[in-house]
mmCIF file of C-alpha atoms and ligand atoms in Angstrom:
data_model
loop_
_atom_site.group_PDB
_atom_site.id
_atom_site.type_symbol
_atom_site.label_atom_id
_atom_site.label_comp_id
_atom_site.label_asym_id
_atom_site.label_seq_id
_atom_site.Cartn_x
_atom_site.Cartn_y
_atom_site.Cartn_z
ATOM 1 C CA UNK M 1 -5.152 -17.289 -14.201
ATOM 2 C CA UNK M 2 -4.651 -13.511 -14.647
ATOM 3 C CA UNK M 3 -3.161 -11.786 -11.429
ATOM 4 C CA UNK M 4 -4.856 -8.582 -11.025
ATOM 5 C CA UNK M 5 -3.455 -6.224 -7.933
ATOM 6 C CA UNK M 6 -6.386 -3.537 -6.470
ATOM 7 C CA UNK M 7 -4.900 -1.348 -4.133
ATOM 8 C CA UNK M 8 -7.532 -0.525 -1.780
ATOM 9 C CA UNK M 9 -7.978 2.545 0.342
ATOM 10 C CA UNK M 10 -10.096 2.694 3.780
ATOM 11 C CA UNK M 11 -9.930 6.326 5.350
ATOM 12 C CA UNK M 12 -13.969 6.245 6.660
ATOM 13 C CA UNK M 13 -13.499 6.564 10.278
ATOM 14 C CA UNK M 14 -10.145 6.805 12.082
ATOM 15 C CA UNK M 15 -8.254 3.866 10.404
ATOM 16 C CA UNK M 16 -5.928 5.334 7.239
ATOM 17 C CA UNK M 17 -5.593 2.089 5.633
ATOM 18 C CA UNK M 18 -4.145 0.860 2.642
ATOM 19 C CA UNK M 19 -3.716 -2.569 0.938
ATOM 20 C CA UNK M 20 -2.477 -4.512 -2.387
ATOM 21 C CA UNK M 21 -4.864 -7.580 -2.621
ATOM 22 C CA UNK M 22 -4.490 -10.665 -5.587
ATOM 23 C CA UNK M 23 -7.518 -11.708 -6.868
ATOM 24 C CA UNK M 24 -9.493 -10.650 -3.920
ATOM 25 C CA UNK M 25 -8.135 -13.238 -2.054
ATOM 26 C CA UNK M 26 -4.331 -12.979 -1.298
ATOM 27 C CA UNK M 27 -2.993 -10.129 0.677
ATOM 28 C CA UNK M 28 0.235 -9.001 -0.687
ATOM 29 C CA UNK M 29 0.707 -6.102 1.841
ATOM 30 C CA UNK M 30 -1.509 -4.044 3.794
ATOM 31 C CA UNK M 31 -0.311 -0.674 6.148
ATOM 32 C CA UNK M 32 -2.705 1.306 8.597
ATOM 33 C CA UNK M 33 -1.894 3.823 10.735
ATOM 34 C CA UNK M 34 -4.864 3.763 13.580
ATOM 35 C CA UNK M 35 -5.959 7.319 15.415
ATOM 36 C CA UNK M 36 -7.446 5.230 18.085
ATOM 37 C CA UNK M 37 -4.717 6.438 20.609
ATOM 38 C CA UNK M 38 -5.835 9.866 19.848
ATOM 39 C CA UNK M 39 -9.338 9.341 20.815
ATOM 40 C CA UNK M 40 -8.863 7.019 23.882
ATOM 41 C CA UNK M 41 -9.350 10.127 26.404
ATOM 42 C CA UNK M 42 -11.792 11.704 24.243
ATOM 43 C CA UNK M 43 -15.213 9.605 24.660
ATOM 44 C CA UNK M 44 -15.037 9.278 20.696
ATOM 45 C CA UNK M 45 -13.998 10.104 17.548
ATOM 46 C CA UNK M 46 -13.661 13.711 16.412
ATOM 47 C CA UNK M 47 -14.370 14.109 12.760
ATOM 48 C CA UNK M 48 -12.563 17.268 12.143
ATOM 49 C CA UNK M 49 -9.187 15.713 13.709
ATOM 50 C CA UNK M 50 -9.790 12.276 12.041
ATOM 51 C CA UNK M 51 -10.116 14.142 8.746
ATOM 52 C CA UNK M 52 -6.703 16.009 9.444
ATOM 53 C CA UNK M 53 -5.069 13.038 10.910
ATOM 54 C CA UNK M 54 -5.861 11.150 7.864
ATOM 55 C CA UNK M 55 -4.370 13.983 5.098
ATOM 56 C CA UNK M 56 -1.104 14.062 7.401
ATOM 57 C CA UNK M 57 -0.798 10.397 7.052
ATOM 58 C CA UNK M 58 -2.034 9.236 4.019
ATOM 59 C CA UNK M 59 0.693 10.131 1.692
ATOM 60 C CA UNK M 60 3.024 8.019 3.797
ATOM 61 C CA UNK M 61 0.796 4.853 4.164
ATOM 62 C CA UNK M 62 0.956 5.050 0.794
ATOM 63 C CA UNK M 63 4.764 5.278 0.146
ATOM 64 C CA UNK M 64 4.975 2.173 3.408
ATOM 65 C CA UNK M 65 2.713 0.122 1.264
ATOM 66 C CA UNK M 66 4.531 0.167 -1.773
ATOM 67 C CA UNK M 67 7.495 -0.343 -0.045
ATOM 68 C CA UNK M 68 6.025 -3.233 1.897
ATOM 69 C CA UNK M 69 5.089 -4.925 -0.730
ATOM 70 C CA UNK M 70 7.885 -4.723 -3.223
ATOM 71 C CA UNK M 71 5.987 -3.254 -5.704
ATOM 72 C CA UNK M 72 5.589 0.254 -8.203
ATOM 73 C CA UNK M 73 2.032 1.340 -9.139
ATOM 74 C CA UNK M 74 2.456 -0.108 -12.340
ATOM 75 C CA UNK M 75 2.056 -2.877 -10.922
ATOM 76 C CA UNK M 76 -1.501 -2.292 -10.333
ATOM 77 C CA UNK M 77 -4.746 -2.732 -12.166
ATOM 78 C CA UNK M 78 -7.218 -0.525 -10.392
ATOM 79 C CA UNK M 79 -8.227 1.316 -6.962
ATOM 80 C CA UNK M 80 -11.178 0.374 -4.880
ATOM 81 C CA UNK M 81 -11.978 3.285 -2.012
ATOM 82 C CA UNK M 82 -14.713 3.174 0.479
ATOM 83 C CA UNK M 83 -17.495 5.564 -0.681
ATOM 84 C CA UNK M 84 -19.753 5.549 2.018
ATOM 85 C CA UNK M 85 -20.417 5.219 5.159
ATOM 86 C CA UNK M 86 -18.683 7.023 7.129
ATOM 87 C CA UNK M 87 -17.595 10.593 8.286
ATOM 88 C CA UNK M 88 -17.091 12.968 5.497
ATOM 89 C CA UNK M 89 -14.179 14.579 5.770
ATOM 90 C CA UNK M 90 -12.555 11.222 6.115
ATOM 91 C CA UNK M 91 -13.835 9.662 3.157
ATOM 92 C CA UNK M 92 -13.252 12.741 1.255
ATOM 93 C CA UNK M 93 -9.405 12.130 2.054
ATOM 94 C CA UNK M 94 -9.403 8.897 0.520
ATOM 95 C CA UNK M 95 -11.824 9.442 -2.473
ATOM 96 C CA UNK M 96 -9.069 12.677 -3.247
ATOM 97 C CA UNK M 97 -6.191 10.456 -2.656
ATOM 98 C CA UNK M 98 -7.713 7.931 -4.838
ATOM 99 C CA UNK M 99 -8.923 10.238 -7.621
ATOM 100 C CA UNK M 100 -5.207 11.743 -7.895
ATOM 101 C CA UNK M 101 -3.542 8.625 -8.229
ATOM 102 C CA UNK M 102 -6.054 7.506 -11.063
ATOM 103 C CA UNK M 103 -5.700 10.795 -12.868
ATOM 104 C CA UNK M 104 -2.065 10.818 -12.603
ATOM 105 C CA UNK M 105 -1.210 7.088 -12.917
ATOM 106 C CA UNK M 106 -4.366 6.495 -15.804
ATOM 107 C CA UNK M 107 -5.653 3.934 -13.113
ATOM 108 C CA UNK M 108 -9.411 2.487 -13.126
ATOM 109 C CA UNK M 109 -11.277 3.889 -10.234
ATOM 110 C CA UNK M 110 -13.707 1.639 -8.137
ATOM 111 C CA UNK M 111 -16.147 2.611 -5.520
ATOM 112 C CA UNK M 112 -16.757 0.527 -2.583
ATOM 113 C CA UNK M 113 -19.198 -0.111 0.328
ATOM 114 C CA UNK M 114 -17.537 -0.454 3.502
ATOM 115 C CA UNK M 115 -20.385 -2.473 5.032
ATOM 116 C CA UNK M 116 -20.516 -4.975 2.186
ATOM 117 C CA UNK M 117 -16.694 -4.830 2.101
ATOM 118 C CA UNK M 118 -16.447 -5.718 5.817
ATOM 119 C CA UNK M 119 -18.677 -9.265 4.426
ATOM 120 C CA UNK M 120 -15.110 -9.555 1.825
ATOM 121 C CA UNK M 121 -12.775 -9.799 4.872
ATOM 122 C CA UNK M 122 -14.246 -13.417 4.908
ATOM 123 C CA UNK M 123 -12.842 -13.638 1.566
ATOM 124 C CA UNK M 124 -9.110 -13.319 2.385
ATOM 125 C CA UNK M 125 -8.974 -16.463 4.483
ATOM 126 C CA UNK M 126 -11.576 -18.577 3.230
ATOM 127 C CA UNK M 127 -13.279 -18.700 -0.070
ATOM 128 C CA UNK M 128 -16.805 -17.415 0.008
ATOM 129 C CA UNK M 129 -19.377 -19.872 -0.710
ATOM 130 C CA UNK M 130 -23.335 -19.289 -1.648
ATOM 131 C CA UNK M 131 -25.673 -19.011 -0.241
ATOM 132 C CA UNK M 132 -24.416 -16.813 2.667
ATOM 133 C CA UNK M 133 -25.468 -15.655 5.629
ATOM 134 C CA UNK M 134 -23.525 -12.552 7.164
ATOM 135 C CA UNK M 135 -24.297 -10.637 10.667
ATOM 136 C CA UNK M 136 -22.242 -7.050 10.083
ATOM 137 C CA UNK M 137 -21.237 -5.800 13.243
ATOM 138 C CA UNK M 138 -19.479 -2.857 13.607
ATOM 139 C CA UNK M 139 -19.636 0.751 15.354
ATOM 140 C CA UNK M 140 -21.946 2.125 12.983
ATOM 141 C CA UNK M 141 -24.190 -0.976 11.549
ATOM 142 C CA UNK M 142 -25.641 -4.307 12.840
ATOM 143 C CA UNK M 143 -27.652 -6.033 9.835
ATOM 144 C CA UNK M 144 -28.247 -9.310 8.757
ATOM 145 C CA UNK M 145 -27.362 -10.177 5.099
ATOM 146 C CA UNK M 146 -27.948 -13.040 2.835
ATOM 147 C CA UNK M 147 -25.673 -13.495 -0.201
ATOM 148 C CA UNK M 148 -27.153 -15.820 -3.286
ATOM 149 C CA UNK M 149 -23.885 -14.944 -5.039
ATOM 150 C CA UNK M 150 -21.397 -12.671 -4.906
ATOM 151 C CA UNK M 151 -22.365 -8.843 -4.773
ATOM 152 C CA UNK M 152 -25.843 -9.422 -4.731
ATOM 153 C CA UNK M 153 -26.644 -7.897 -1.042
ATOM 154 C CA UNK M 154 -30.381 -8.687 0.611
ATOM 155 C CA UNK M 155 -30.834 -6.979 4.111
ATOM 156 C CA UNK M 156 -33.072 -9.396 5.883
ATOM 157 C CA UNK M 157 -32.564 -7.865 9.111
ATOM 158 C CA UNK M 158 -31.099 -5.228 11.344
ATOM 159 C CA UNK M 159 -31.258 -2.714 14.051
ATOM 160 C CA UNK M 160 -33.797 -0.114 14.801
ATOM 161 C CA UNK M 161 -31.861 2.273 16.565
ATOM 162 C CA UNK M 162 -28.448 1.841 17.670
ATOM 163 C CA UNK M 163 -25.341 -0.454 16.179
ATOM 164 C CA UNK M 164 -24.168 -3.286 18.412
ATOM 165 C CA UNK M 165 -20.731 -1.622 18.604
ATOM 166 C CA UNK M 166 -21.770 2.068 19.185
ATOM 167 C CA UNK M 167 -23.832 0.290 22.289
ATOM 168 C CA UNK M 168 -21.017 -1.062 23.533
ATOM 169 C CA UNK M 169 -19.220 2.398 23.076
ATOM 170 C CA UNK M 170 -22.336 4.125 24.916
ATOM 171 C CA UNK M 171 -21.696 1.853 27.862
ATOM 172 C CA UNK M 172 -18.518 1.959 27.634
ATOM 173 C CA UNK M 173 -18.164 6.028 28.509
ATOM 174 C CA UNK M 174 -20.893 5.500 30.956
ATOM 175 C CA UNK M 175 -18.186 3.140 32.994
ATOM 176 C CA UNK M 176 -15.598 5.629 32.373
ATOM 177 C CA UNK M 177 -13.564 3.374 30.661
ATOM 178 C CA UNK M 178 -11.179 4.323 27.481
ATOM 179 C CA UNK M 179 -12.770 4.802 23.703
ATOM 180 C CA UNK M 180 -13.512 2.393 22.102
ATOM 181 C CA UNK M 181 -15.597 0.565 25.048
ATOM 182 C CA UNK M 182 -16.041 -2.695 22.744
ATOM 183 C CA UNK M 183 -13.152 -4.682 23.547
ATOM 184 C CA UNK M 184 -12.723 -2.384 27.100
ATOM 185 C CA UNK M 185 -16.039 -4.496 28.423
ATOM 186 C CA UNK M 186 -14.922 -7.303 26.726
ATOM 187 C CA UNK M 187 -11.948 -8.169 28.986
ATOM 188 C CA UNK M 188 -13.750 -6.696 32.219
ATOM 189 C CA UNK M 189 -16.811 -9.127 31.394
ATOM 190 C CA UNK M 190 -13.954 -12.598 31.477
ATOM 191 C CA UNK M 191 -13.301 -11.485 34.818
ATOM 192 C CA UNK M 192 -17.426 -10.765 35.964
ATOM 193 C CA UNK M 193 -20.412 -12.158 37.547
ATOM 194 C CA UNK M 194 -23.912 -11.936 36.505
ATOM 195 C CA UNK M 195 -24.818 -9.405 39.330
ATOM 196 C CA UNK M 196 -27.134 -7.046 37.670
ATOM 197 C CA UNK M 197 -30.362 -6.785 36.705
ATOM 198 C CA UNK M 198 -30.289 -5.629 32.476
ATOM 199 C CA UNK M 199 -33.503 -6.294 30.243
ATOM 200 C CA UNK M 200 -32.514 -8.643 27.195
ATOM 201 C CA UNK M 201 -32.792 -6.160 24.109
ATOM 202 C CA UNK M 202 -35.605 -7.265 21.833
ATOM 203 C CA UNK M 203 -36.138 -10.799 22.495
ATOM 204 C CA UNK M 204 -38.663 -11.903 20.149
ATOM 205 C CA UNK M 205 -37.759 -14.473 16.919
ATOM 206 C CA UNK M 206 -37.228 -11.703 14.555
ATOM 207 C CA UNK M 207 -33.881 -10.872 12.899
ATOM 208 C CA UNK M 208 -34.430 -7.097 13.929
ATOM 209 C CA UNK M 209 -32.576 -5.793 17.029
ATOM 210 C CA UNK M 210 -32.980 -2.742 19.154
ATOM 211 C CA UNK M 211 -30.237 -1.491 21.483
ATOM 212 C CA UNK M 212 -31.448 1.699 23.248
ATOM 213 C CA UNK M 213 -33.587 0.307 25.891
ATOM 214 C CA UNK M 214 -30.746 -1.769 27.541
ATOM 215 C CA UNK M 215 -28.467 1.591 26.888
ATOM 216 C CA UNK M 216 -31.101 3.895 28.789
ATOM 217 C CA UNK M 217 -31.312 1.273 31.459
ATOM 218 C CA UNK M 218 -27.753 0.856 32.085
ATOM 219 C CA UNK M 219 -27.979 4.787 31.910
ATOM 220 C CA UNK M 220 -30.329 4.795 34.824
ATOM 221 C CA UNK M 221 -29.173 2.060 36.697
ATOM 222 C CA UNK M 222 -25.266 4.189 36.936
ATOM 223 C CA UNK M 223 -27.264 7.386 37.836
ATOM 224 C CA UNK M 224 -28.993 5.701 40.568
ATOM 225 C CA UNK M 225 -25.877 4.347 42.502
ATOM 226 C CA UNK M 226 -23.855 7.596 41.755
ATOM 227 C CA UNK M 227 -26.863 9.505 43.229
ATOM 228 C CA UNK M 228 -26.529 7.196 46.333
ATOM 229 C CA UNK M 229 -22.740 7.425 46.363
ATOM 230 C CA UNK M 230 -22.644 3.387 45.943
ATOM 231 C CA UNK M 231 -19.494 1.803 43.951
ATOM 232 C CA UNK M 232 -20.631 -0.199 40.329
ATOM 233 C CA UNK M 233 -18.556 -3.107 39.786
ATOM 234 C CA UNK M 234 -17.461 -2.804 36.197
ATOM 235 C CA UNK M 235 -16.768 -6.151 35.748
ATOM 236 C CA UNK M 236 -19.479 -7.691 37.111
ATOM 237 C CA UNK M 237 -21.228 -4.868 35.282
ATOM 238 C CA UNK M 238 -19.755 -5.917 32.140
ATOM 239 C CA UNK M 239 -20.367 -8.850 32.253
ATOM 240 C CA UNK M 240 -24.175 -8.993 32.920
ATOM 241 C CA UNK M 241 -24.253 -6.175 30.088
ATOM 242 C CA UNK M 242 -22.350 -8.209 27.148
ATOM 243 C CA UNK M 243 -24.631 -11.431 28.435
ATOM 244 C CA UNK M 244 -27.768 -9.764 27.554
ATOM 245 C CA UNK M 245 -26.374 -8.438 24.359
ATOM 246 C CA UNK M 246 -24.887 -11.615 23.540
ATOM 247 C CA UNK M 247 -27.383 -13.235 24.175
ATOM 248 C CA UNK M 248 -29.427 -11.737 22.139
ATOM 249 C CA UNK M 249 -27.467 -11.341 19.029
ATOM 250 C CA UNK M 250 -26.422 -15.095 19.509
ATOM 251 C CA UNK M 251 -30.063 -15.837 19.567
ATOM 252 C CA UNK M 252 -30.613 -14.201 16.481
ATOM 253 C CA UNK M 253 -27.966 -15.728 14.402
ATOM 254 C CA UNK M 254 -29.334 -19.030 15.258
ATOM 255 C CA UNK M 255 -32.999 -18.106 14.174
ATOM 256 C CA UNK M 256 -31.069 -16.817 10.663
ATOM 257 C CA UNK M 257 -29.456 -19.359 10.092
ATOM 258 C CA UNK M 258 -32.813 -22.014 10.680
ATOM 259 C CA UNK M 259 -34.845 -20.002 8.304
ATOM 260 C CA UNK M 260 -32.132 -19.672 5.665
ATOM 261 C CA UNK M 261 -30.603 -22.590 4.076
ATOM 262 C CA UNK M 262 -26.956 -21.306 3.589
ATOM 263 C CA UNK M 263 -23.555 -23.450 2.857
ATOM 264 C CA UNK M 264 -21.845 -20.537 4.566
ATOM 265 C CA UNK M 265 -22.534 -18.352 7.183
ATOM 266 C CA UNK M 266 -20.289 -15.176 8.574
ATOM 267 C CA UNK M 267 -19.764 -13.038 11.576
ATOM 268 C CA UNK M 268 -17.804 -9.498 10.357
ATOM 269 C CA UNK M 269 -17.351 -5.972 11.406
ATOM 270 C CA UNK M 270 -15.596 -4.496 14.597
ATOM 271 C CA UNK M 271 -17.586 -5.960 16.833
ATOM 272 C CA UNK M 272 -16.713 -9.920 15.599
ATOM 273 C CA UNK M 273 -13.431 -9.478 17.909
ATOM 274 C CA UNK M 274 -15.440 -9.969 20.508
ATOM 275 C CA UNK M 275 -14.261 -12.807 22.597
ATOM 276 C CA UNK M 276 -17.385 -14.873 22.832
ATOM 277 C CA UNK M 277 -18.756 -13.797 19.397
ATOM 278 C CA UNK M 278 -15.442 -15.758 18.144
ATOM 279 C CA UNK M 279 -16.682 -18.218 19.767
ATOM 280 C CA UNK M 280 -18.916 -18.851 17.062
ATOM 281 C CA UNK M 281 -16.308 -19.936 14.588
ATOM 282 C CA UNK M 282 -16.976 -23.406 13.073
ATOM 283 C CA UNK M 283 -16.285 -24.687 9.557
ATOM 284 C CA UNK M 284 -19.249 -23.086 8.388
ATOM 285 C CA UNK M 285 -18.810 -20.271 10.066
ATOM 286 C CA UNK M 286 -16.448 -17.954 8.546
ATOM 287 C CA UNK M 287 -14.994 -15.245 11.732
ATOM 288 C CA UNK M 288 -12.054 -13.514 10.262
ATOM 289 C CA UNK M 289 -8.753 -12.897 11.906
ATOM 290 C CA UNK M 290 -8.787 -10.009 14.479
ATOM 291 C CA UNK M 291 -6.794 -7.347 11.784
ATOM 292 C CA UNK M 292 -9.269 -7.721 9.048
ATOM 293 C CA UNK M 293 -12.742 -7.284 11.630
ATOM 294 C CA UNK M 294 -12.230 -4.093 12.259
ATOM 295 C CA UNK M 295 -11.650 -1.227 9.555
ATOM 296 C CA UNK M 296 -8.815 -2.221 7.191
ATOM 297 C CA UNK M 297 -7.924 -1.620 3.293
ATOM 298 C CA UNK M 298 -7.539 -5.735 2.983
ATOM 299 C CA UNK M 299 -11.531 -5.825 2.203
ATOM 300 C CA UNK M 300 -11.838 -3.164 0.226
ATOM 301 C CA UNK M 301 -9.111 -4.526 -2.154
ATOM 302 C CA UNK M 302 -10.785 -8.080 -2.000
ATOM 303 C CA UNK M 303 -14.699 -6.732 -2.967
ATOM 304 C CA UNK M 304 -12.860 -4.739 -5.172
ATOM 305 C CA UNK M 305 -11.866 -7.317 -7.572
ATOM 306 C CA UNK M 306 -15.277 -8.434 -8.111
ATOM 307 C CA UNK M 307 -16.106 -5.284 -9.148
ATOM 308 C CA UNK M 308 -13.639 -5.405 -11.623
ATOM 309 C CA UNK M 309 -14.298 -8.061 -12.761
ATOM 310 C CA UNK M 310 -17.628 -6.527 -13.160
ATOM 311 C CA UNK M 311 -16.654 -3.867 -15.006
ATOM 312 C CA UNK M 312 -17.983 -1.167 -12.356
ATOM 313 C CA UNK M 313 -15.434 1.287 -12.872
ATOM 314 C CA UNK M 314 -16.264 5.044 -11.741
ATOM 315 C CA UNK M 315 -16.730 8.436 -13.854
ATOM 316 C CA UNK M 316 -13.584 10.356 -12.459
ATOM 317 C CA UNK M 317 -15.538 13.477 -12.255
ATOM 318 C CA UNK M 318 -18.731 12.467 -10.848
ATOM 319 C CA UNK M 319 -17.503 10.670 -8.294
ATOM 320 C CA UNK M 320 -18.378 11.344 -4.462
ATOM 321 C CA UNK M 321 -18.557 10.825 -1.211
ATOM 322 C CA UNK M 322 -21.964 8.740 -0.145
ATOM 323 C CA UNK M 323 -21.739 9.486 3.609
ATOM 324 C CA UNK M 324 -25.185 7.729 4.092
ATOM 325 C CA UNK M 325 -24.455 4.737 1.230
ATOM 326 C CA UNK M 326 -26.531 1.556 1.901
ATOM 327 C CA UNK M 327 -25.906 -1.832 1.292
ATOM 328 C CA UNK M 328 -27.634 -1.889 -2.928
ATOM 329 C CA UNK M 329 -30.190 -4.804 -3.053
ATOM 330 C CA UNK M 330 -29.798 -6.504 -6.375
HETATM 331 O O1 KG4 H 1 -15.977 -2.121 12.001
HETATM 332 P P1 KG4 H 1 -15.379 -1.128 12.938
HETATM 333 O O2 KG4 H 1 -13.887 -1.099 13.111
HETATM 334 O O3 KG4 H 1 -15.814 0.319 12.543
HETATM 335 C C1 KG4 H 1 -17.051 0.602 11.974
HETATM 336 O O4 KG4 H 1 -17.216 0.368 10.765
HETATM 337 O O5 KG4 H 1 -17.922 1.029 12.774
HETATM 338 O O6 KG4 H 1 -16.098 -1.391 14.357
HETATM 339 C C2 KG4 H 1 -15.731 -0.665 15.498
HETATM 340 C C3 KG4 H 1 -16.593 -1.136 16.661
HETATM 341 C C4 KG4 H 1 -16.486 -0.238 17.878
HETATM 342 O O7 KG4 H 1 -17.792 0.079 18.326
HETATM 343 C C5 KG4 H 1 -15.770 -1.110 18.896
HETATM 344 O O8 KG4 H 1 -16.099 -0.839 20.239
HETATM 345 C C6 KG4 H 1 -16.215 -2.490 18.488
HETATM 346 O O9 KG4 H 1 -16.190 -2.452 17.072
HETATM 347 N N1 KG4 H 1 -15.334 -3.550 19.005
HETATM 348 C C7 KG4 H 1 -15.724 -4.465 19.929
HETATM 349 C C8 KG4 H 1 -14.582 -5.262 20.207
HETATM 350 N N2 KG4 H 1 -13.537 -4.802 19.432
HETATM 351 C C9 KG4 H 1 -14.032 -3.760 18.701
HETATM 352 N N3 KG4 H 1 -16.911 -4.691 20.517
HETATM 353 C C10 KG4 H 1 -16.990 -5.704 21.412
HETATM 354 N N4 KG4 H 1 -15.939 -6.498 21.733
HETATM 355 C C11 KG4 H 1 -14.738 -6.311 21.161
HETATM 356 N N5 KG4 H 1 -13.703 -7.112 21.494
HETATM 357 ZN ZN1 ZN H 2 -16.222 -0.764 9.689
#
C-alpha cells in the first residue's frame, strides 16, 4: 500500500499544533506548544493573545516537527488545516501558514473540520468501524453523531445552549479555580460528597442536552452563601456538579446507543479526559488516549487522508476561514 504523509495543522483555539500522520492512522510525529499556562489566571482564553501567541510559535512547531520526525517536506503529500470552528485570528494563523507552505512547496491544500476531526482521533489507535456512534465533547460543542461510513456526518443530537466543556469552564471560574475548570473539578469531584442540591440538566430520553439551567443554579446557589458569608466546599461541590452532568450525558449515550444499531461507538473532544467519562471505554467503545482528546494536529492529519483520498483538495485563493463551520450532513 501507498504511504501518503499529511501534515496537519491545528491553530483554532490556544493549541499551535502540528503533526505528520501515515495513512490516517500512524502518527509519525506530532509537536504542540499549549497557551494554556497563559490563560490559567485569566478566566479564559483571549483571542487577540492566542492569535499572537500562535504567529510567534508557529514557525518553530513547524521546524520541531520536521525535526522530530526525521523528515523534509518532500516528504509530504498534502496539508490538512482546521477551517472552522474556532476563533479567527487563530485559524487565520494556520490557514496562512498552510497556504504559504502549499504555494511555496506546490503542496495540495485540504480543509478540515475540527469537530469531525476530533471523531478521527479514534482513528489513530483503533480502526474506525461503521456504523458509528460518536458523542463530541469539547469546550465549544457537545453533539451526537452517527457515522454510516467514513465522512458522511449525521447530527442526531446536541446541545441547546451551552457545550459540556464550556459548562464545566463556567463553573469552574465561579469556584475560583484555574482556566480550564474541566479537569480542575474533575480531581476536586474524586475527593467529594454528594452534598448539594443541583437539578439534573434535561433529563428526558432525548439525545438533546441543555446546560444553562444547572449553570444559573450553581450561579445562584454561590451567590447565596457568599451573600451569607458561608464557606462552599469545592469538592463536595464538584462533585455533586459533575454527578448531575454525568449523569446526564451518561444517560444519553446509553439511549444512543439503544436506538442506533452501531458496531462502534466513540467518546471524543476535550471533555472525554474526564475521569469517569473514561470510564466508558470498552471494546466497542473507542475513548482515545488523553493527548489526542483535546486539540491536537494528530486528527487533523488522520481525517485528512480521507479527504485525499477523496480528492477534496482546496482552491488556494478562495480559501478561508469558516469561524462558524458545521459538521456537513452528507
Ligand atoms: O476539545 P477541546 O480541547 O477544545 C475545544 O475544541 O473546545 O476541549 C476543551 C474542553 C475545556 O472546556 C476543558 O475544560 C474540557 O475540555 N476538559 C475537561 C477535562 N479536560 C478537559 N472537562 C472535564 N474533565 C476533564 N478532565
Ligand atoms: Zn477541540
Amino acid at each position: 500500500m501507498n504511504k501518503i504523509n499529511i501534515l496537519g495543522i491545528e491553530t483554532s483555539c490556544d493549541e499551535t499544533s502540528l503533526a505528520i500522520v501515515q495513512n490516517g492512522e500512524k502518527v509519525i510525529a506530532m509537536v504542540t506548544n499549549t497557551q494554556i499556562e497563559e490563560f490559567k489566571d485569566l478566566g479564559g482564553v483571549v483571542p487577540e493573545m492566542a492569535s499572537r501567541m500562535h504567529a510567534q510559535n508557529i514557525f518553530y512547531v513547524y521546524e520541531a516537527l520536521l525535526k522530530k520526525a526525521d523528515m523534509t517536506i518532500s516528504d509530504i503529500d498534502a496539508i490538512a488545516v482546521t477551517q472552522g470552528p474556532g476563533l479567527i485570528g487563530s485559524l487565520l494563523v494556520g490557514i496562512n501558514f498552510a497556504k504559504t507552505l502549499a504555494i511555496e512547496y506546490n503542496k495540495k491544500l485540504i480543509a478540515i473540520n475540527h469537530m469531525e476531526a476530533h471523531i478521527y482521533a479514534c482513528n489513530l489507535e483503533n480502526e474506525m468501524k461503521f456504523p458509528h456512534l460518536s458523542l463530541i465533547v469539547s469546550g465549544g460543542h457537545t453533539e451526537f453523531i452517527y457515522m454510516k461510513d467514513h465522512l458522511n456526518f449525521q447530527k442526531i443530537g446536541g446541545t441547546h445552549d451551552d457545550a459540556l466543556g464550556e459548562c464545566y469552564d463556567k463553573v469552574g471560574r465561579m469556584l475560583k479555580l484555574p482556566y480550564p475548570g474541566g479537569p480542575e473539578i474533575d480531581e476536586l469531584a474524586q475527593n467529594g460528597i454528594d452534598e448539594y442540591d443541583l437539578p439534573y440538566p434535561l433529563n428526558d430520553n432525548t439525545l438533546d442536552f441543555s446546560f444553562s439551567g444547572i449553570k444559573s443554579a450553581c450561579h445562584n446557589l454561590i451567590n447565596t452563601k457568599q451573600m451569607k458569608n458561608e464557606e462552599i466546599n469545592k469538592e463536595n461541590f464538584a462533585h455533586s456538579f459533575q454527578k448531575r452532568v454525568l449523569g446526564v450525558v451518561n444517560k444519553k449515550f446509553d439511549i444512543a446507543l439503544e436506538k442506533h444499531d452501531v458496531i462502534q461507538a466513540s467518546i471524543v473532544g476535550g471533555v472525554s479526559a474526564n475521569s469517569e467519562l473514561r470510564k466508558r471505554k470498552t471494546d466497542k467503545i473507542i475513548i482515545p488516549s488523553i493527548e489526542y482528546t483535546t486539540d491536537n494536529a494528530a486528527m487533523i492529519g488522520s481525517i485528512g487522508y480521507f479527504y485525499y483520498l477523496e480528492n477534496k483538495f482546496e482552491d488556494l485563493i478562495q480559501f478561508d476561514v469558516k469561524v462558524n463551520l458545521e459538521i456537513k450532513h452528507t
